Amino acid sequence: MATDSALPLTLGVIALVGMPGAIAAVICADDVVAQVRSRAEQVRESWHEQRTLDRLERAFAPAPPAGPPWVAAARVATDAIGSARESMVQFAAERLSAVGLAPAWLPQPASDGPPLVPFEEIVDRLRELPRDDVGYDQALRDVCQCLGIDEHLTEVDGLDLQIERVRVEGALIAAGVVFAEA
């Protein structure tokens, strides 16, 4: 019988000790529920904002090219190779015609200006002229034009002209032009 009376006594003590915790949980439950609800609303709003931003980004993004991605790359490569081929053929025809070595089957370039002077003759003229000669700057410009080097010799004068000459000569030396015969 002793065990029969111990069970209700144990349950009574547990209820007495746990009662303040249960009352506190009931009182604070509305705060916990409000915090969980506000956090869920924040998450839902951020998802909604992100979804709206993604839709706007897709709406303003450029349209993807038609066909597989390699089609656009192949088109660009074909244009670049065709352009490079045409410019190389034109360049070869001009240079070979200038030195008189062009074969008869090679199309003659259209003469849209003065006849082309061979590069070697321009460099020889550059080597022969003294630095203070008026023709020296023209020879520098001609060599730069042949090699595609930017120069500003006509735009400057005085000390700036001397500095530009040194810069252009350095660029020509870097490109492989030899100024003095060894």
Backbone as a chain_set.jsonl record, in Angstrom:
{"seq": "MATDSALPLTLGVIALVGMPGAIAAVICADDVVAQVRSRAEQVRESWHEQRTLDRLERAFAPAPPAGPPWVAAARVATDAIGSARESMVQFAAERLSAVGLAPAWLPQPASDGPPLVPFEEIVDRLRELPRDDVGYDQALRDVCQCLGIDEHLTEVDGLDLQIERVRVEGALIAAGVVFAEA", "coords": {"N": [[0.772, -1.174, 0.0], [2.007, 1.113, 0.429], [3.278, 1.889, -1.8], [1.202, 2.633, -3.361], [0.333, 5.042, -2.311], [2.527, 6.655, -2.747], [2.797, 7.35, -5.416], [0.722, 9.286, -6.107], [1.637, 11.301, -4.431], [4.165, 11.915, -5.464], [3.469, 12.824, -8.005], [2.046, 15.076, -7.289], [4.042, 16.689, -6.122], [5.656, 17.144, -8.356], [3.884, 18.552, -9.962], [3.496, 20.801, -8.377], [6.053, 21.923, -8.337], [6.504, 22.296, -11.085], [4.474, 23.998, -11.859], [4.89, 26.916, -11.74], [6.614, 27.222, -13.928], [4.995, 26.347, -16.049], [2.945, 28.242, -15.939], [4.427, 30.547, -16.571], [5.21, 29.895, -19.166], [2.743, 29.896, -20.476], [2.035, 32.578, -20.182], [4.125, 33.884, -21.577], [3.905, 32.814, -24.079], [2.451, 34.096, -26.067], [4.239, 36.148, -26.875], [6.391, 34.649, -27.944], [5.095, 33.368, -30.049], [4.405, 35.627, -31.551], [6.978, 36.567, -32.25], [7.939, 34.432, -33.838], [6.054, 34.498, -35.875], [6.558, 37.094, -36.996], [9.169, 36.757, -37.905], [8.777, 34.768, -39.846], [7.217, 36.235, -41.646], [9.104, 38.167, -42.437], [10.988, 36.558, -43.776], [9.375, 35.575, -45.849], [8.782, 38.003, -47.165], [11.366, 38.79, -48.002], [11.958, 36.723, -49.788], [9.986, 37.224, -51.677], [10.759, 39.783, -52.572], [13.262, 39.137, -53.691], [12.455, 37.4, -55.714], [10.987, 39.186, -57.308], [13.049, 40.938, -58.068], [14.64, 39.152, -59.548], [12.874, 38.61, -61.655], [12.712, 41.172, -62.837], [15.373, 41.491, -63.617], [15.636, 39.449, -65.535], [13.797, 40.463, -67.357], [14.98, 42.801, -68.32], [17.364, 41.936, -69.343], [19.547, 41.27, -72.135], [18.347, 39.601, -75.048], [18.977, 36.156, -75.484], [21.292, 34.815, -77.904], [20.1, 33.393, -80.963], [19.899, 29.912, -81.475], [22.495, 27.437, -80.783], [25.151, 28.228, -78.384], [27.659, 28.141, -79.609], [27.273, 28.956, -82.189], [27.212, 31.763, -82.415], [29.849, 32.334, -81.646], [31.224, 31.043, -83.709], [30.377, 32.579, -85.871], [31.526, 35.092, -85.291], [34.242, 34.365, -85.352], [34.5, 33.55, -88.022], [34.028, 35.968, -89.374], [36.216, 37.464, -88.41], [38.422, 35.969, -89.331], [37.993, 36.078, -92.095], [38.225, 38.844, -92.524], [40.875, 39.257, -91.687], [42.201, 37.691, -93.563], [41.604, 39.027, -95.978], [42.872, 41.495, -95.48], [45.51, 40.652, -95.206], [46.057, 39.6, -97.763], [45.753, 41.92, -99.266], [47.806, 43.493, -98.132], [50.077, 41.925, -98.788], [49.929, 41.994, -101.582], [50.301, 44.736, -102.051], [52.905, 45.181, -100.989], [54.506, 43.366, -102.454], [54.071, 44.316, -105.027], [55.208, 46.83, -104.766], [57.942, 46.332, -104.625], [58.295, 45.135, -107.015], [57.981, 42.378, -107.368], [55.654, 41.012, -107.69], [53.624, 38.322, -108.732], [52.078, 37.584, -111.932], [49.467, 36.612, -111.702], [48.528, 37.647, -109.329], [46.217, 39.9, -108.014], [46.343, 43.316, -108.887], [46.838, 45.952, -106.644], [44.563, 48.638, -106.06], [45.49, 51.855, -106.978], [45.417, 54.35, -104.841], [46.718, 56.571, -104.087], [49.969, 58.105, -103.739], [52.664, 56.229, -105.264], [53.735, 53.229, -103.605], [56.588, 53.071, -101.524], [59.295, 50.907, -101.112], [59.886, 49.346, -97.944], [62.53, 48.991, -97.153], [63.889, 50.968, -98.552], [62.88, 53.26, -97.338], [63.892, 52.977, -94.742], [66.62, 53.048, -95.324], [66.82, 55.704, -96.233], [66.197, 56.973, -93.849], [68.405, 56.261, -92.292], [70.42, 57.639, -93.641], [69.867, 60.366, -93.367], [70.64, 63.226, -91.334], [69.827, 63.853, -87.833], [68.83, 66.443, -87.406], [67.761, 67.23, -89.782], [65.074, 68.295, -91.935], [63.724, 66.362, -93.408], [64.103, 64.098, -91.902], [62.161, 63.776, -89.908], [59.953, 63.248, -91.546], [60.772, 60.835, -92.688], [60.836, 59.264, -90.367], [58.073, 59.308, -89.78], [57.12, 57.92, -92.041], [58.266, 55.354, -91.698], [57.063, 54.652, -89.28], [54.404, 54.563, -90.123], [54.489, 52.382, -91.866], [54.982, 50.309, -90.059], [52.899, 50.524, -88.311], [53.022, 52.081, -85.988], [52.224, 54.433, -83.522], [52.675, 57.913, -83.851], [53.509, 61.336, -83.09], [54.738, 63.455, -84.365], [54.179, 65.657, -85.984], [52.572, 67.169, -84.435], [53.861, 68.396, -82.34], [56.495, 70.603, -81.118], [59.804, 72.054, -80.674], [61.273, 71.301, -77.552], [59.518, 69.259, -76.922], [59.248, 68.027, -79.404], [61.785, 66.905, -79.71], [61.728, 65.064, -77.613], [59.612, 63.431, -78.476], [60.757, 62.409, -80.812], [62.796, 60.81, -79.693], [61.224, 58.959, -78.309], [59.827, 57.766, -80.447], [61.96, 56.722, -81.933], [62.888, 54.839, -80.081], [60.663, 53.118, -80.026], [60.767, 52.185, -82.649], [63.233, 50.877, -82.655], [62.621, 48.885, -80.817], [60.831, 47.529, -82.392], [62.503, 46.376, -84.167], [63.941, 47.81, -86.062], [66.995, 48.796, -87.414], [69.154, 51.413, -86.823], [71.783, 52.179, -87.355], [74.218, 50.914, -89.512], [76.113, 48.041, -88.837]], "CA": [[0.0, 0.0, 0.0], [2.9, 2.268, 0.51], [3.59, 2.336, -3.144], [0.023, 3.277, -3.926], [0.252, 6.42, -1.833], [3.719, 7.393, -3.18], [2.595, 7.87, -6.777], [0.043, 10.596, -6.111], [2.48, 12.278, -3.747], [5.22, 12.303, -6.422], [2.84, 13.648, -9.031], [1.699, 16.353, -6.659], [5.281, 17.488, -5.979], [6.073, 17.552, -9.714], [2.949, 19.588, -10.397], [3.762, 21.992, -7.579], [7.332, 22.514, -8.783], [6.403, 22.674, -12.494], [3.393, 24.94, -12.081], [5.354, 28.264, -12.12], [7.148, 27.159, -15.296], [3.871, 26.23, -16.973], [2.277, 29.544, -15.962], [5.314, 31.464, -17.316], [5.149, 29.521, -20.578], [1.455, 30.349, -20.999], [2.065, 34.037, -20.234], [5.087, 34.327, -22.61], [3.667, 32.12, -25.343], [2.031, 35.029, -27.103], [5.452, 36.819, -27.378], [7.126, 33.702, -28.782], [4.321, 33.191, -31.271], [4.527, 36.869, -32.319], [8.329, 36.603, -32.827], [8.009, 33.436, -34.911], [5.223, 35.007, -36.975], [7.241, 38.217, -37.664], [10.332, 36.215, -38.635], [8.247, 34.089, -41.032], [6.821, 37.285, -42.582], [10.336, 38.749, -42.993], [11.546, 35.605, -44.741], [8.488, 35.567, -47.012], [8.971, 39.269, -47.88], [12.663, 38.796, -48.694], [11.811, 35.829, -50.943], [9.165, 37.929, -52.655], [11.608, 40.823, -53.158], [14.269, 38.5, -54.542], [11.748, 36.901, -56.891], [10.686, 40.359, -58.131], [14.321, 41.388, -58.655], [15.02, 38.189, -60.592], [12.005, 38.839, -62.813], [13.145, 42.411, -63.488], [16.666, 41.235, -64.265], [15.363, 38.685, -66.757], [13.053, 41.297, -68.3], [15.87, 43.794, -68.922], [18.561, 41.293, -69.892], [19.45, 41.118, -73.589], [17.854, 38.299, -75.483], [20.076, 35.255, -75.845], [21.364, 34.614, -79.353], [19.362, 32.236, -81.456], [20.729, 28.747, -81.746], [23.448, 27.071, -79.735], [26.116, 29.292, -78.116], [28.819, 28.098, -80.486], [26.957, 29.577, -83.478], [27.662, 33.157, -82.349], [31.315, 32.324, -81.647], [31.67, 30.678, -85.057], [30.123, 33.73, -86.748], [32.566, 36.091, -85.005], [35.521, 33.838, -85.836], [34.478, 33.584, -89.481], [34.202, 37.364, -89.78], [37.583, 37.886, -88.1], [39.354, 35.284, -90.238], [37.789, 36.645, -93.43], [38.79, 40.191, -92.538], [42.335, 39.133, -91.611], [42.668, 37.144, -94.842], [41.547, 40.094, -96.965], [43.901, 42.505, -95.21], [46.822, 40.052, -95.486], [46.21, 39.536, -99.213], [45.955, 43.302, -99.71], [49.141, 43.906, -97.705], [51.066, 41.201, -99.596], [49.879, 42.514, -102.949], [50.913, 46.069, -102.059], [54.36, 45.125, -100.752], [55.151, 42.699, -103.584], [54.015, 45.225, -106.169], [56.117, 47.944, -104.522], [59.321, 45.913, -104.933], [58.308, 44.591, -108.363], [58.062, 40.923, -107.344], [54.305, 40.45, -107.702], [53.349, 37.466, -109.885], [51.05, 38.115, -112.822], [48.136, 36.184, -111.28], [48.124, 38.383, -108.142], [45.494, 41.117, -108.409], [47.071, 44.546, -108.608], [46.069, 46.817, -105.746], [44.128, 49.914, -106.619], [46.374, 52.941, -106.584], [44.606, 55.448, -104.355], [47.601, 57.633, -103.626], [51.288, 58.01, -104.35], [53.157, 54.843, -105.297], [54.366, 52.776, -102.367], [58.042, 52.959, -101.515], [59.665, 49.746, -100.305], [60.272, 49.625, -96.563], [63.988, 49.054, -97.044], [64.319, 52.29, -99.026], [62.533, 54.249, -96.308], [64.845, 52.822, -93.639], [67.914, 53.559, -95.818], [66.74, 57.166, -96.211], [66.243, 57.359, -92.437], [69.796, 56.111, -91.834], [71.292, 58.619, -94.305], [69.567, 61.738, -92.961], [70.993, 63.611, -89.962], [68.655, 64.032, -86.97], [68.285, 67.798, -87.455], [67.235, 67.482, -91.124], [63.615, 68.351, -92.0], [63.258, 65.101, -93.964], [64.256, 63.031, -90.912], [60.849, 63.551, -89.288], [59.09, 62.602, -92.537], [61.208, 59.445, -92.793], [60.339, 58.608, -89.156], [56.631, 59.113, -89.952], [56.91, 56.868, -93.038], [58.592, 54.06, -91.094], [56.009, 54.371, -88.3], [53.204, 54.188, -90.857], [54.666, 51.013, -92.37], [54.951, 49.35, -88.956], [51.697, 50.721, -87.504], [53.396, 52.659, -84.695], [51.684, 55.783, -83.356], [53.663, 58.989, -83.702], [52.898, 62.657, -83.002], [55.824, 64.365, -84.717], [53.661, 66.886, -86.583], [51.753, 67.881, -83.464], [54.676, 69.015, -81.302], [57.696, 71.307, -81.584], [60.746, 72.39, -79.613], [61.746, 70.21, -76.698], [58.56, 68.153, -77.057], [59.581, 67.32, -80.639], [62.969, 66.08, -79.433], [61.293, 63.945, -76.762], [58.814, 62.536, -79.32], [61.697, 61.699, -81.684], [63.456, 59.762, -78.899], [60.226, 57.924, -78.047], [59.549, 57.052, -81.695], [63.152, 55.926, -82.252], [62.878, 53.686, -79.18], [59.633, 52.18, -80.48], [61.249, 51.559, -83.881], [64.29, 49.928, -82.273], [61.928, 47.74, -80.21], [60.188, 46.795, -83.48], [63.538, 45.685, -84.949], [64.604, 48.675, -87.053], [68.39, 49.092, -87.067], [69.431, 52.756, -87.306], [73.168, 52.304, -87.841], [74.771, 49.661, -90.038], [77.257, 47.611, -88.017]], "C": [[0.825, 1.254, 0.0], [3.222, 2.785, -0.864], [2.391, 3.016, -3.777], [-0.071, 4.727, -3.485], [1.443, 7.247, -2.294], [3.523, 8.002, -4.56], [1.838, 9.192, -6.78], [0.868, 11.674, -5.432], [3.567, 12.786, -4.682], [4.632, 13.199, -7.508], [2.454, 15.015, -8.495], [2.908, 17.248, -6.518], [5.731, 17.99, -7.349], [5.166, 18.662, -10.209], [3.203, 20.876, -9.648], [5.032, 22.688, -8.033], [7.203, 23.011, -10.224], [5.36, 23.719, -12.791], [3.903, 26.344, -12.424], [5.926, 28.293, -13.548], [6.04, 27.094, -16.321], [3.135, 27.553, -17.082], [3.102, 30.546, -16.756], [5.26, 31.161, -18.808], [3.85, 29.997, -21.204], [1.462, 31.857, -21.15], [2.957, 34.523, -21.384], [4.832, 33.705, -23.966], [3.25, 33.084, -26.435], [3.215, 35.814, -27.668], [6.234, 35.905, -28.313], [6.403, 33.509, -30.104], [4.444, 34.44, -32.15], [5.909, 36.974, -32.973], [8.464, 35.625, -33.991], [7.216, 33.922, -36.117], [5.94, 36.145, -37.717], [8.464, 37.729, -38.437], [9.873, 35.511, -39.911], [7.822, 35.12, -42.075], [8.044, 37.936, -43.225], [10.938, 37.837, -44.055], [10.704, 35.592, -46.008], [8.651, 36.85, -47.829], [10.313, 39.301, -48.624], [12.634, 37.859, -49.896], [11.031, 36.516, -52.055], [9.991, 39.03, -53.351], [12.642, 40.217, -54.108], [13.637, 37.967, -55.824], [11.413, 38.045, -57.844], [11.944, 40.881, -58.811], [14.785, 40.448, -59.763], [14.167, 38.369, -61.847], [12.409, 40.1, -63.57], [14.461, 42.218, -64.233], [16.482, 40.45, -65.555], [14.662, 39.541, -67.799], [13.976, 42.282, -69.022], [17.14, 43.201, -69.501], [18.412, 41.183, -71.407], [19.006, 39.696, -73.935], [19.031, 37.404, -75.846], [20.108, 35.056, -77.351], [20.611, 33.349, -79.753], [20.318, 31.095, -81.745], [21.678, 28.451, -80.594], [24.494, 28.175, -79.544], [27.299, 29.288, -79.086], [28.558, 28.742, -81.834], [27.449, 31.021, -83.5], [29.183, 33.22, -82.386], [31.855, 31.98, -83.029], [31.468, 31.832, -86.027], [31.194, 34.8, -86.55], [33.911, 35.632, -85.548], [35.586, 33.882, -87.351], [34.687, 35.0, -89.999], [35.643, 37.819, -89.556], [38.589, 37.252, -89.058], [39.221, 35.837, -91.652], [38.396, 38.027, -93.55], [40.311, 40.133, -92.519], [42.89, 38.625, -92.934], [42.691, 38.238, -95.904], [42.642, 41.13, -96.739], [45.295, 41.938, -95.481], [47.082, 39.977, -96.989], [46.484, 40.933, -99.761], [47.363, 43.775, -99.362], [50.21, 43.227, -98.556], [51.097, 41.727, -101.024], [50.543, 43.88, -103.033], [52.428, 45.989, -101.93], [55.077, 44.453, -101.928], [55.13, 43.578, -104.824], [55.007, 46.363, -105.998], [57.558, 47.579, -104.866], [59.418, 45.255, -106.301], [58.394, 43.081, -108.426], [56.697, 40.251, -107.42], [54.124, 39.554, -108.922], [52.171, 38.019, -110.692], [49.644, 37.743, -112.354], [47.63, 36.944, -110.053], [47.396, 39.66, -108.556], [46.279, 42.353, -107.998], [46.218, 45.431, -107.702], [45.712, 48.124, -106.431], [45.02, 51.015, -106.086], [45.514, 54.127, -106.164], [45.465, 56.595, -103.84], [48.94, 57.523, -104.341], [51.776, 56.567, -104.335], [53.884, 54.495, -104.001], [55.871, 52.649, -102.544], [58.385, 51.75, -100.66], [60.182, 50.164, -98.924], [61.773, 49.794, -96.429], [64.512, 50.411, -97.516], [64.024, 53.375, -98.006], [63.525, 54.182, -95.16], [66.216, 53.317, -94.071], [67.922, 55.083, -95.804], [66.815, 57.678, -94.779], [67.663, 57.283, -91.899], [70.695, 57.201, -92.4], [71.084, 60.035, -93.782], [70.081, 62.03, -91.557], [69.734, 63.926, -89.162], [68.03, 65.411, -87.104], [67.732, 68.159, -88.834], [65.703, 67.441, -91.094], [63.055, 67.021, -92.503], [63.339, 63.944, -92.986], [62.905, 62.713, -90.26], [59.894, 62.868, -90.257], [59.465, 61.131, -92.69], [60.75, 58.659, -91.558], [58.842, 58.323, -89.282], [56.344, 57.981, -90.941], [57.184, 55.483, -92.466], [57.517, 53.675, -90.08], [54.723, 53.945, -88.992], [53.308, 52.758, -91.375], [54.5, 49.979, -91.262], [53.72, 49.503, -88.062], [51.996, 51.252, -86.12], [52.843, 54.079, -84.636], [52.815, 56.78, -83.188], [52.916, 60.314, -83.74], [53.926, 63.725, -83.364], [55.318, 65.666, -85.319], [52.903, 67.741, -85.582], [52.566, 68.642, -82.428], [55.845, 69.764, -81.93], [58.601, 71.576, -80.389], [61.232, 71.165, -78.867], [60.809, 69.006, -76.78], [58.823, 67.346, -78.321], [60.779, 66.407, -80.428], [62.578, 64.847, -78.607], [60.486, 62.942, -77.589], [59.71, 61.765, -80.277], [62.363, 60.547, -80.937], [62.477, 58.624, -78.633], [59.966, 57.089, -79.294], [60.745, 56.188, -82.084], [63.22, 54.689, -81.365], [61.85, 52.648, -79.6], [60.07, 51.463, -81.752], [62.35, 50.547, -83.586], [63.659, 48.682, -81.657], [61.235, 46.892, -81.277], [61.198, 46.106, -84.39], [64.217, 46.522, -85.996], [66.007, 48.998, -86.544], [68.727, 50.451, -87.661], [70.832, 52.897, -87.88], [73.626, 50.924, -88.338], [76.005, 49.282, -89.225], [78.413, 47.2, -88.889]], "O": [[0.364, 2.327, -0.392], [3.416, 3.985, -1.062], [2.549, 3.881, -4.639], [-0.532, 5.565, -4.26], [1.368, 8.475, -2.233], [4.047, 9.082, -4.832], [2.293, 10.143, -7.415], [0.803, 12.84, -5.819], [3.86, 13.982, -4.687], [5.229, 14.208, -7.883], [2.541, 16.009, -9.216], [2.818, 18.45, -6.769], [6.143, 19.142, -7.481], [5.64, 19.621, -10.818], [3.129, 21.952, -10.241], [5.076, 23.917, -8.104], [7.751, 24.064, -10.55], [5.358, 24.284, -13.885], [3.369, 26.937, -13.361], [5.742, 29.267, -14.279], [6.138, 27.731, -17.37], [2.74, 27.957, -18.175], [2.546, 31.319, -17.536], [5.264, 32.081, -19.626], [3.849, 30.456, -22.346], [0.949, 32.377, -22.141], [2.595, 35.465, -22.089], [5.511, 34.059, -24.929], [3.638, 32.925, -27.592], [3.202, 36.127, -28.858], [6.69, 36.346, -29.368], [7.032, 33.489, -31.162], [4.573, 34.322, -33.368], [6.016, 37.417, -34.116], [9.047, 35.966, -35.02], [7.66, 33.772, -37.255], [5.933, 36.164, -38.948], [8.757, 38.244, -39.517], [10.516, 35.646, -40.952], [8.039, 34.909, -43.268], [8.033, 38.226, -44.421], [11.35, 38.304, -45.117], [11.243, 35.597, -47.114], [8.658, 36.795, -49.059], [10.383, 39.788, -49.753], [13.229, 38.172, -50.927], [11.377, 36.401, -53.231], [9.925, 39.183, -54.57], [12.864, 40.734, -55.203], [14.226, 38.075, -56.899], [11.539, 37.893, -59.059], [11.916, 41.228, -59.992], [15.27, 40.901, -60.8], [14.674, 38.29, -62.965], [12.445, 40.103, -64.8], [14.637, 42.72, -65.343], [17.114, 40.762, -66.565], [14.896, 39.374, -68.996], [13.778, 42.564, -70.204], [17.926, 43.93, -70.106], [17.303, 41.023, -71.915], [19.264, 38.74, -73.204], [19.99, 37.87, -76.462], [19.069, 35.121, -78.008], [20.506, 32.387, -78.993], [21.434, 31.318, -82.215], [21.663, 29.127, -79.566], [24.705, 28.978, -80.452], [27.878, 30.342, -79.35], [29.502, 29.049, -82.561], [28.038, 31.459, -84.488], [29.751, 34.063, -83.08], [32.842, 32.567, -83.471], [32.295, 32.046, -86.914], [31.711, 35.353, -87.521], [34.643, 36.425, -86.14], [36.629, 34.218, -87.911], [35.435, 35.211, -90.953], [36.226, 38.483, -90.413], [39.502, 37.923, -89.539], [40.224, 36.042, -92.335], [39.013, 38.35, -94.565], [40.97, 40.873, -93.249], [43.943, 39.083, -93.379], [43.666, 38.371, -96.643], [43.269, 41.591, -97.693], [46.174, 42.667, -95.94], [48.192, 40.256, -97.443], [47.347, 41.109, -100.621], [48.038, 44.386, -100.19], [51.152, 43.884, -99.0], [52.169, 41.886, -101.608], [51.273, 44.155, -103.986], [53.153, 46.65, -102.672], [56.136, 44.916, -102.352], [56.09, 43.576, -105.594], [55.593, 46.821, -106.979], [58.313, 48.424, -105.347], [60.506, 44.856, -106.715], [58.838, 42.539, -109.438], [56.597, 39.039, -107.233], [54.434, 39.972, -110.038], [51.377, 38.816, -110.193], [48.708, 38.505, -112.595], [46.436, 36.9, -109.755], [47.913, 40.423, -109.371], [46.813, 42.422, -106.891], [45.031, 45.636, -107.955], [46.458, 48.64, -107.264], [45.274, 51.096, -104.884], [44.95, 54.826, -107.006], [44.942, 57.511, -103.204], [49.037, 56.924, -105.412], [51.354, 55.773, -103.493], [54.548, 55.332, -103.389], [56.358, 52.183, -103.574], [57.817, 51.584, -99.581], [60.828, 51.201, -98.772], [62.238, 50.646, -95.673], [65.466, 50.943, -96.947], [64.816, 54.3, -97.826], [63.957, 55.218, -94.655], [66.917, 53.944, -93.276], [68.915, 55.694, -95.409], [67.435, 58.711, -94.524], [68.081, 58.149, -91.13], [71.626, 57.646, -91.73], [72.028, 60.826, -93.756], [69.974, 61.179, -90.674], [68.691, 64.232, -89.739], [66.819, 65.55, -86.933], [67.278, 69.285, -89.034], [65.105, 66.67, -90.342], [61.991, 66.603, -92.047], [62.712, 62.909, -93.208], [62.546, 61.549, -90.082], [59.111, 62.007, -89.854], [58.589, 60.274, -92.808], [60.322, 57.511, -91.684], [58.385, 57.234, -88.936], [55.44, 57.175, -90.72], [56.428, 54.544, -92.715], [57.103, 52.517, -90.019], [54.023, 53.06, -88.502], [52.335, 52.006, -91.331], [53.947, 48.902, -91.488], [53.516, 48.7, -87.151], [51.297, 50.912, -85.166], [52.979, 54.84, -85.594], [53.786, 56.527, -82.475], [51.841, 60.42, -84.332], [53.973, 64.781, -82.734], [55.977, 66.696, -85.173], [52.623, 68.91, -85.848], [52.007, 69.463, -81.7], [56.152, 69.59, -83.11], [58.217, 71.356, -79.24], [61.557, 70.136, -79.46], [61.259, 67.862, -76.714], [58.647, 66.128, -78.329], [60.795, 65.273, -80.906], [63.039, 63.736, -78.871], [60.654, 61.733, -77.426], [59.46, 60.587, -80.535], [62.484, 59.443, -81.468], [62.849, 57.453, -78.72], [59.892, 55.862, -79.224], [60.571, 55.049, -82.516], [63.569, 53.607, -81.837], [62.113, 51.446, -79.544], [59.785, 50.278, -81.928], [62.394, 49.479, -84.198], [64.092, 47.561, -81.927], [61.067, 45.685, -81.101], [60.818, 45.344, -85.279], [65.015, 45.99, -86.768], [66.187, 49.416, -85.4], [68.606, 50.638, -88.872], [71.036, 53.674, -88.813], [73.441, 49.911, -87.664], [76.853, 50.133, -88.958], [79.463, 46.808, -88.379]]}, "num_chains": 1, "name": "protein.A"}
